[in-house]
Amino acid sequence: MKRRTIGIVAYGVGNIGSLERSLGMLGYRCKTTTDPDTLSGSDLILLPGVGAFPAAMEELNRHDMVGFLQDRAQSGQPLVGICLGMQLMADRSDEVRPTTGLGIIPGYVTALENAEWHIGWNTIEAVSNDPLVRPSHGRAVYFNHSFAFQTSSDYTIGVSRLDETMAPFVVAVRRENTVGLQFHPEKSQAAGLQLLSDVIEGLCRAA
């Protein structure tokens, strides 16, 4: 079997080391770069992200990655955003100040309701039959965020809850070969590695 290559967008915002180690444990080859040719030649592009939305968009623009990522998503190349990387795929965010996002998956990013922060382990609820997250239904993964992706049910494949009395919020989205994960699979031990593998393999087979 061909050893898949994952292109990690190295725009200065993200847990690159953790991702590289996790992907290496799964047997993938990583190329961490902002070189368009290298990323385009990868089997899948991974967009990490930590911190604030406006600062991350500034860095994507500075590295000429905005139009590139939009084109790659439109072309059908598998693309995965993790944590802030997922939120950047939205049309806009009101974190810190109103900021335009990549506009790859329709929606917007706003502060979590009834909580200042969501940090720690929580379970995923698969809300569709999408094979990328359905096997992880009920598994616990690691979160660290205070803003959430608001989108329609057409693009929602996974949700979570702060507790059983509260409404769910979106933690996994998909539009064709683009997927966003609000949690950190690279920090979620065996459950996260399995989910990351399911997402990568599922998208690459569908491409």
Short mmCIF file of N, CA, C and O in Angstrom, two decimals, residues 20-28 193:
data_model
loop_
_atom_site.label_atom_id
_atom_site.label_comp_id
_atom_site.label_asym_id
_atom_site.label_seq_id
_atom_site.Cartn_x
_atom_site.Cartn_y
_atom_site.Cartn_z
N GLU A 20 2.72 16.14 13.93
CA GLU A 20 3.72 15.33 13.22
C GLU A 20 3.95 14.01 13.94
O GLU A 20 4.05 12.95 13.29
N ARG A 21 4.04 14.04 15.26
CA ARG A 21 4.25 12.80 16.01
C ARG A 21 3.07 11.85 15.87
O ARG A 21 3.25 10.65 15.65
N SER A 22 1.86 12.40 15.97
CA SER A 22 0.67 11.55 15.85
C SER A 22 0.54 10.94 14.46
O SER A 22 0.24 9.75 14.31
N LEU A 23 0.77 11.75 13.45
CA LEU A 23 0.69 11.25 12.08
C LEU A 23 1.78 10.22 11.81
O LEU A 23 1.55 9.23 11.11
N GLY A 24 2.97 10.44 12.37
CA GLY A 24 4.04 9.46 12.23
C GLY A 24 3.68 8.14 12.88
O GLY A 24 3.98 7.06 12.35
N MET A 25 3.01 8.19 14.04
CA MET A 25 2.58 6.96 14.71
C MET A 25 1.58 6.18 13.87
O MET A 25 1.51 4.96 13.95
N LEU A 26 0.82 6.91 13.06
CA LEU A 26 -0.17 6.26 12.19
C LEU A 26 0.45 5.79 10.86
O LEU A 26 -0.25 5.20 10.04
N GLY A 27 1.72 6.06 10.66
CA GLY A 27 2.40 5.59 9.47
C GLY A 27 2.39 6.55 8.30
O GLY A 27 2.79 6.18 7.18
N TYR A 28 1.99 7.80 8.53
CA TYR A 28 1.96 8.77 7.44
C TYR A 28 3.27 9.53 7.35
O TYR A 28 3.98 9.73 8.34
N LEU A 193 -6.32 9.14 17.74
CA LEU A 193 -5.55 8.58 16.63
C LEU A 193 -6.45 7.78 15.69
O LEU A 193 -6.32 7.86 14.47
#
